mmCIF file of C-alpha atoms in Angstrom:
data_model
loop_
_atom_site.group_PDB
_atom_site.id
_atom_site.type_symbol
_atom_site.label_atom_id
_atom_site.label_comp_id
_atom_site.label_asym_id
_atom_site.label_seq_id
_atom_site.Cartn_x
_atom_site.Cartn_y
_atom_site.Cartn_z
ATOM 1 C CA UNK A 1235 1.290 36.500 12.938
ATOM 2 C CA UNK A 1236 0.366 33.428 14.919
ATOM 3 C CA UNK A 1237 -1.484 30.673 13.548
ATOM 4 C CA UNK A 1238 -4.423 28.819 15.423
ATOM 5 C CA UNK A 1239 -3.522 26.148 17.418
ATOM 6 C CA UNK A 1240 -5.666 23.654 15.421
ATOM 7 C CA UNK A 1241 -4.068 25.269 11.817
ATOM 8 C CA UNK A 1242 -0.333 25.006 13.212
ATOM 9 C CA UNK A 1243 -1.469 21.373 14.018
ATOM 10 C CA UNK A 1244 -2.597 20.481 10.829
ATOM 11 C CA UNK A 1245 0.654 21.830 9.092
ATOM 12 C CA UNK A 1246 2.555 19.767 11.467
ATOM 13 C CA UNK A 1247 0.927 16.971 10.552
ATOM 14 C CA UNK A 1248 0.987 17.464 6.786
ATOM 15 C CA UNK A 1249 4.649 18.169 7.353
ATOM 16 C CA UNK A 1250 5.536 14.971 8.695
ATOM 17 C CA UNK A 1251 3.261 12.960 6.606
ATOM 18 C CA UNK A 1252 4.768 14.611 3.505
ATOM 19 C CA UNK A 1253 8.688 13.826 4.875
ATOM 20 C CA UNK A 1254 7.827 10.279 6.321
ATOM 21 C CA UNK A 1255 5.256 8.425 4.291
ATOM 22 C CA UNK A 1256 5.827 10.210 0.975
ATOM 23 C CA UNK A 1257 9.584 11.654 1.135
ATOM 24 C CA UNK A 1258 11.182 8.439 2.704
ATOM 25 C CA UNK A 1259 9.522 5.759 0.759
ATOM 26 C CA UNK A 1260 10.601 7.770 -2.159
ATOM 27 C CA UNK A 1261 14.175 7.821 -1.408
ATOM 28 C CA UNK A 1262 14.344 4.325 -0.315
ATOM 29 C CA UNK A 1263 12.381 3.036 -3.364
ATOM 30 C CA UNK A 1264 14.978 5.526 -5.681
ATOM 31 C CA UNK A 1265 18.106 3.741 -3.303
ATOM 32 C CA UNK A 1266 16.821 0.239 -4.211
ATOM 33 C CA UNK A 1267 15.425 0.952 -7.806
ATOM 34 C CA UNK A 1268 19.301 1.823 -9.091
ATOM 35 C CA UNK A 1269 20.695 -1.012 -7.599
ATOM 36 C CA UNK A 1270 18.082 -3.208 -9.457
ATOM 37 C CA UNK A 1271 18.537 -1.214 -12.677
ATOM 38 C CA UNK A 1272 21.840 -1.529 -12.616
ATOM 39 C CA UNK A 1273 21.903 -5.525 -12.245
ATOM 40 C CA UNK A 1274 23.575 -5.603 -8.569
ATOM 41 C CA UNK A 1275 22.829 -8.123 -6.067
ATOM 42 C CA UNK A 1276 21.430 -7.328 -2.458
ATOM 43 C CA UNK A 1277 23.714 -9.514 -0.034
ATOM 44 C CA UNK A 1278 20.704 -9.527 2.786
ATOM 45 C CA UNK A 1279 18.476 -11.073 0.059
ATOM 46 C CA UNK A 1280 19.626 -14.429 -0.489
ATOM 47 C CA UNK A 1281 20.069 -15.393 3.792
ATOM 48 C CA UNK A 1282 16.632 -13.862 4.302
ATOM 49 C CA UNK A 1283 14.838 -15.636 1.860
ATOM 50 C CA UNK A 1284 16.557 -18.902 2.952
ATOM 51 C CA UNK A 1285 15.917 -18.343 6.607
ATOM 52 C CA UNK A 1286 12.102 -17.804 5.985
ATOM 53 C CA UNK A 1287 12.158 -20.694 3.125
ATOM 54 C CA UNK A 1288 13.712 -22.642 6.036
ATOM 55 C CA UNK A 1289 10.953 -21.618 8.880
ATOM 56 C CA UNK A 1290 8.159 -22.082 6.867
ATOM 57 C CA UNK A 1291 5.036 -24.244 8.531
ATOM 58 C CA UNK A 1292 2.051 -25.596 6.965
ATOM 59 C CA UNK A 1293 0.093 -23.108 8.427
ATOM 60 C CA UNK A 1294 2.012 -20.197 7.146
ATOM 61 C CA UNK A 1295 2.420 -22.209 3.769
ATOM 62 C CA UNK A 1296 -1.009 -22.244 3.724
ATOM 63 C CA UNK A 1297 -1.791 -18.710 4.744
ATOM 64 C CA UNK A 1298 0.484 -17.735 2.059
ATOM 65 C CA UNK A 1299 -1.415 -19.452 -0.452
ATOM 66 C CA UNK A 1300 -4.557 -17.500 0.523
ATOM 67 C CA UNK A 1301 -3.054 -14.457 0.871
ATOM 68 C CA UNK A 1302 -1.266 -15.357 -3.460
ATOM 69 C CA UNK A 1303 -4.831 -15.869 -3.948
ATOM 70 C CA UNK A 1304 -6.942 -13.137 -2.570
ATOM 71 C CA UNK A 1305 -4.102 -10.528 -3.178
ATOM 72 C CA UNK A 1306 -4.224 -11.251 -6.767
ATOM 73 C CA UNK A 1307 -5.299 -8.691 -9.483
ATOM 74 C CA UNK A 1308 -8.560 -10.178 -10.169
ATOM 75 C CA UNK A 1309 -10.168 -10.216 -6.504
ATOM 76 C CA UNK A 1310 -8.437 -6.798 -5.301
ATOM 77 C CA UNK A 1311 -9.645 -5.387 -8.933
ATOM 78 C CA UNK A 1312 -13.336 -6.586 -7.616
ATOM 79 C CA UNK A 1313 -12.022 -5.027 -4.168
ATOM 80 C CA UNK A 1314 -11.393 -1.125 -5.398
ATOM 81 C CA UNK A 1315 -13.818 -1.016 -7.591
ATOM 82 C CA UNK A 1316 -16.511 -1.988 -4.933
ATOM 83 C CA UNK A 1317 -14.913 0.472 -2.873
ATOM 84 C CA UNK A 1318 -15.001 3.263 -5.206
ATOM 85 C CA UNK A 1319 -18.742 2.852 -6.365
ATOM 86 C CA UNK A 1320 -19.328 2.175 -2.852
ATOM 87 C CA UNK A 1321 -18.334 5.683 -1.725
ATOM 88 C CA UNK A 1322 -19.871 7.267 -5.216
ATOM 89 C CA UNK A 1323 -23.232 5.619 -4.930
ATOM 90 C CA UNK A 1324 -23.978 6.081 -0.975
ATOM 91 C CA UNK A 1325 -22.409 10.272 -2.042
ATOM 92 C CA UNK A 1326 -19.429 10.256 -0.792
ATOM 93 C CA UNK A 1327 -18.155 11.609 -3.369
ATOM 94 C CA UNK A 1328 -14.987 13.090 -1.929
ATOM 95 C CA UNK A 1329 -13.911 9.746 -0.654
ATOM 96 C CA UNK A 1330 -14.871 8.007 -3.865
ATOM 97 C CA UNK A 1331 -12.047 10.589 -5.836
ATOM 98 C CA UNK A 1332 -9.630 9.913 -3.378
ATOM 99 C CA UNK A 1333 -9.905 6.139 -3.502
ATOM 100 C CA UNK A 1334 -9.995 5.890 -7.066
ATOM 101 C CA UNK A 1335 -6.858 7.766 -7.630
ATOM 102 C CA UNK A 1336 -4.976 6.465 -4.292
ATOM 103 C CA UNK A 1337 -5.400 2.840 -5.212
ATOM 104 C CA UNK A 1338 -5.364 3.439 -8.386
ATOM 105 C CA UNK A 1339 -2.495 5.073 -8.674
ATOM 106 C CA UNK A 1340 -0.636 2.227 -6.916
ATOM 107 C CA UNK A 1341 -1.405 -0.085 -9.157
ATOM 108 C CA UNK A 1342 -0.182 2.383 -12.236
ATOM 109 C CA UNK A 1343 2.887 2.673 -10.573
ATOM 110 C CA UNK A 1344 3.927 -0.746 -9.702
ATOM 111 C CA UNK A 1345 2.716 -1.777 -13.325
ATOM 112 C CA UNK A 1346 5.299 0.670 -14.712
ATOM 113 C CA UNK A 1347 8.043 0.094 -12.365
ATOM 114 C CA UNK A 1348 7.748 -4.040 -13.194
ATOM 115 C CA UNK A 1349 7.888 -2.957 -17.389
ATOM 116 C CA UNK A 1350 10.683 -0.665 -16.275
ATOM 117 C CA UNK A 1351 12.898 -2.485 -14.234
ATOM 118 C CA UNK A 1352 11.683 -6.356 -15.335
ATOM 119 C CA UNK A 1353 13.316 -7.749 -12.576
ATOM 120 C CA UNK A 1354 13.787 -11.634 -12.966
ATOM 121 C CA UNK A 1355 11.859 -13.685 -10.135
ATOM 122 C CA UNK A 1356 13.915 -15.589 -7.455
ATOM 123 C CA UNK A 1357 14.968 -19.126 -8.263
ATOM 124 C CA UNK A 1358 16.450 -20.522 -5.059
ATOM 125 C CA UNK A 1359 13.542 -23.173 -4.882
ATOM 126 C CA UNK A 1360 10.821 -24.839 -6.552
ATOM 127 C CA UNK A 1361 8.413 -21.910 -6.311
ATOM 128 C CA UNK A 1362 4.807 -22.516 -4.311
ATOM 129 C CA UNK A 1363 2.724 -20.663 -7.239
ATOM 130 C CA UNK A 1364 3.189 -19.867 -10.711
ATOM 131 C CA UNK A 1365 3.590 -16.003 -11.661
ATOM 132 C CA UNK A 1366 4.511 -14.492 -14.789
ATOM 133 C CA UNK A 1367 6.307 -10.963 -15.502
ATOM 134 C CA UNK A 1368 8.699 -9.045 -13.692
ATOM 135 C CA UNK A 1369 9.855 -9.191 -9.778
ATOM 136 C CA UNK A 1370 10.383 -5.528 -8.837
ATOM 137 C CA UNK A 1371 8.311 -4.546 -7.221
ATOM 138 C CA UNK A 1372 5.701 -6.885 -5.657
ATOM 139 C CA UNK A 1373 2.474 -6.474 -6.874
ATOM 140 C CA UNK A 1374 0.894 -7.826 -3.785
ATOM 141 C CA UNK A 1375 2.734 -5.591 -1.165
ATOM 142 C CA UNK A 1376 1.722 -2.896 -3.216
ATOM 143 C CA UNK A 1377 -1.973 -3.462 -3.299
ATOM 144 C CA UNK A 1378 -1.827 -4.760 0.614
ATOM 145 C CA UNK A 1379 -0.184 -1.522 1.835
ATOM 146 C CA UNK A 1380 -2.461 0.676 -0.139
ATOM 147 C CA UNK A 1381 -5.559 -0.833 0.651
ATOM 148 C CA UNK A 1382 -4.112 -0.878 4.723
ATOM 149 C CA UNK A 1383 -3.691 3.177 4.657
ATOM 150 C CA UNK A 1384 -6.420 3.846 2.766
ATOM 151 C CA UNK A 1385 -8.313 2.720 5.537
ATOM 152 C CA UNK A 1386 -6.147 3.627 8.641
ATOM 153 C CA UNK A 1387 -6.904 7.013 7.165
ATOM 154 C CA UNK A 1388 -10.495 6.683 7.131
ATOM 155 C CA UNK A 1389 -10.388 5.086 10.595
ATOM 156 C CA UNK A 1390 -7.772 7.637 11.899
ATOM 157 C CA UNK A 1391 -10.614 10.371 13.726
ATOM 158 C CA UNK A 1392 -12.572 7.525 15.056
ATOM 159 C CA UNK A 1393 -12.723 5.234 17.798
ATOM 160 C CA UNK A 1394 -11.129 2.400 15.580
ATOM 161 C CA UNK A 1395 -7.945 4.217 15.079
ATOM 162 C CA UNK A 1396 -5.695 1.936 17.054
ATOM 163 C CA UNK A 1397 -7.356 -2.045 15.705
ATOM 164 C CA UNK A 1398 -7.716 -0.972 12.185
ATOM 165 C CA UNK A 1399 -4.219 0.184 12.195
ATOM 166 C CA UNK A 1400 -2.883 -2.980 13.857
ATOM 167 C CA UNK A 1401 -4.966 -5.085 11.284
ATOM 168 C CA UNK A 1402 -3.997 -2.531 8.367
ATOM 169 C CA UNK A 1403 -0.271 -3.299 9.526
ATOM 170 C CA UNK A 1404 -1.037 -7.025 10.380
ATOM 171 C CA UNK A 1405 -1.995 -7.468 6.898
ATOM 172 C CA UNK A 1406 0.469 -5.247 4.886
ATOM 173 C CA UNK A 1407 3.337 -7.383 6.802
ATOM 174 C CA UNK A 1408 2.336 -10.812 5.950
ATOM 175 C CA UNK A 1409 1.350 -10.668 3.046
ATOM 176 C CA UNK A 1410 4.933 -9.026 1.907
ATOM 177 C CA UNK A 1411 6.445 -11.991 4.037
ATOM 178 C CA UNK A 1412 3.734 -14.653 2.094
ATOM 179 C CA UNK A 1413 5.536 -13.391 -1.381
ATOM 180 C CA UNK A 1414 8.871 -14.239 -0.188
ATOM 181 C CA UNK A 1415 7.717 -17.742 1.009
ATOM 182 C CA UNK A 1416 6.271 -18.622 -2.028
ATOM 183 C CA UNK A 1417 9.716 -18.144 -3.585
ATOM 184 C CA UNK A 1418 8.285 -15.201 -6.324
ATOM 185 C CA UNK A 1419 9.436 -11.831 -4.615
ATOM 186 C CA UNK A 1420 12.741 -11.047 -3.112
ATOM 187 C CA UNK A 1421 13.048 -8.876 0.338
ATOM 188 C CA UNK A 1422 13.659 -5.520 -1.974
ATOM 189 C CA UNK A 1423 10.469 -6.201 -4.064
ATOM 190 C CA UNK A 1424 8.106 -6.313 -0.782
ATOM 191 C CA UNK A 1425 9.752 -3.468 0.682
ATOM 192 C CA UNK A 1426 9.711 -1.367 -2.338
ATOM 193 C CA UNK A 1427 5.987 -2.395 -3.074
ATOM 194 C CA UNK A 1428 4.709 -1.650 0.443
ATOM 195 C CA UNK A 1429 6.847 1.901 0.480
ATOM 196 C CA UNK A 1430 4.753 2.105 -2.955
ATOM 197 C CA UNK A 1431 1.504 1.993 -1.925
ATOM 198 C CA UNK A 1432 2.131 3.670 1.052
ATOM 199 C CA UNK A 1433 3.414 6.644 -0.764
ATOM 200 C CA UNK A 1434 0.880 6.827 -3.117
ATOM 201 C CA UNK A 1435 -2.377 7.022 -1.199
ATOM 202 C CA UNK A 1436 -0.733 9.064 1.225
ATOM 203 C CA UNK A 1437 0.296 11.347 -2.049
ATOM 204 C CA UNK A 1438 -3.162 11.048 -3.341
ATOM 205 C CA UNK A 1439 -4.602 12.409 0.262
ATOM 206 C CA UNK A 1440 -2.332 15.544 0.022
ATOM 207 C CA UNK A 1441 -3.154 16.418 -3.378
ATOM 208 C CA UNK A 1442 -7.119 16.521 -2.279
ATOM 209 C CA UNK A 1443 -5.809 18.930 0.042
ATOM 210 C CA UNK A 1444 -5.158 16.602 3.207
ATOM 211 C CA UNK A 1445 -7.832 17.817 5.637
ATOM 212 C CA UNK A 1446 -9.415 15.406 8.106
ATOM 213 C CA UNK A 1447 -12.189 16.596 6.218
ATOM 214 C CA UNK A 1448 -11.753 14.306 3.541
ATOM 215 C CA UNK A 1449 -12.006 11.530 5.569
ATOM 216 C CA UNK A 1450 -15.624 12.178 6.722
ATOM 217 C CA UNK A 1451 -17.531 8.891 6.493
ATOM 218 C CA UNK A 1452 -20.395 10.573 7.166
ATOM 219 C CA UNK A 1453 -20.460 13.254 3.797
ATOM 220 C CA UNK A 1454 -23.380 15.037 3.406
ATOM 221 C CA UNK A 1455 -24.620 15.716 -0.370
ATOM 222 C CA UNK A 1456 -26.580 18.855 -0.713
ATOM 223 C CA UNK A 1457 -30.098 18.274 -2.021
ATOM 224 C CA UNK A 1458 -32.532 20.637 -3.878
ATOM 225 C CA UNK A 1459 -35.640 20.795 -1.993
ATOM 226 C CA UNK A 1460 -36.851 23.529 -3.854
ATOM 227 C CA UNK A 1461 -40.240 22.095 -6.152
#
């Protein structure tokens, strides 16, 4: 029995987001997580976070700042929530689900992870900003990588495919290298964060079934005309 073209496409697709941005992240975050539960060292960690401790400029200093200050809980909080009753209240209801329990569901897990793992910050310098709790994983990357393919997924069957990916990207990127210039996050913490959010949105989109269907921005809400 053949399958139509556009069907046989969509399974490809599924199949490759499922291996690649839920499968692999998953692995690697498992690979790293034992490591860190187990108390061993990284020997990449230390040289990287010298070298970028040792290439830092003011203006990346004080990008970094921004990005410690906008990424934190209380302005992305204000962020997702705006986006979810965004969606709910213009009826897009669909889209309003998924972001709720995409982002959502990043933050859950990188809460747990930090109260599982409680990974002790970085001390190779006087740090830029004050942060309490654990280090694994980075709170930030998390939130920055979730928010990035949340929308690279909305913007993937338009016209803006291409520039909201490159921002999406753009922004998921520095702010993981912002955490490790600030002296709070090692290497492992960004990485796992970012692989974090990824997977999770990406997990969230195939559990509402994964159809570019989904993604409609332009969701229609049935309305009773009857009197």
């Amino acid at each position: 029995m053949h399958l139509p073209p556009a069907l046989t496409h969509l399974r490809h697709a599924a199949l490759i987001r499922f291996l690649l941005g839920i499968l692999l992240p998953l692995i690697v975050i498992g690979v790293i997580a034992e490591d860190v539960l187990e108390k061993q060292r990284f020997a990449f960690e230390q040289p990287v976070m010298l070298w970028v401790h040792a290439h830092a400029t003011s203006v990346l200093t004080a990008l970094s700042l921004f990005l410690h200050a906008f990424g934190g809980p209380l302005p992305m909080g204000v962020v997702f929530i705006a986006i979810v009753l965004g969606l709910w209240f213009t009826r897009r209801h669909s889209l309003a689900v998924f972001a709720l329990l995409g982002l959502g569901s990043s933050v859950g897990f990188a809460f747990a992870m930090k109260l599982l793992f409680n990974r002790p910050r970085p001390e190779l310098w006087t740090r830029l900003v004050v942060e309490s709790g654990a280090s694994f994983p980075s709170g930030h990357s998390t939130v920055a990588a979730a928010l990035a393919t949340f929308a690279v997924l909305l913007a993937w069957h338009s016209r803006w495919r291409w520039p909201v990916l490159l921002v999406g990207v753009g922004y998921a990127v520095l702010m993981a290298y912002s955490r490790m210039l600030v002296g709070v996050h090692y290497p492992t913490d960004v990485l796992a964060g970012a692989l974090t959010g990824l997977a999770c949105v990406l997990g969230a989109y195939s559990v509402l079934g994964g159809s570019p269907r989904l993604l409609r921005l332009d969701e229609q809400v049935e309305v009773n005309t009857h009197a």
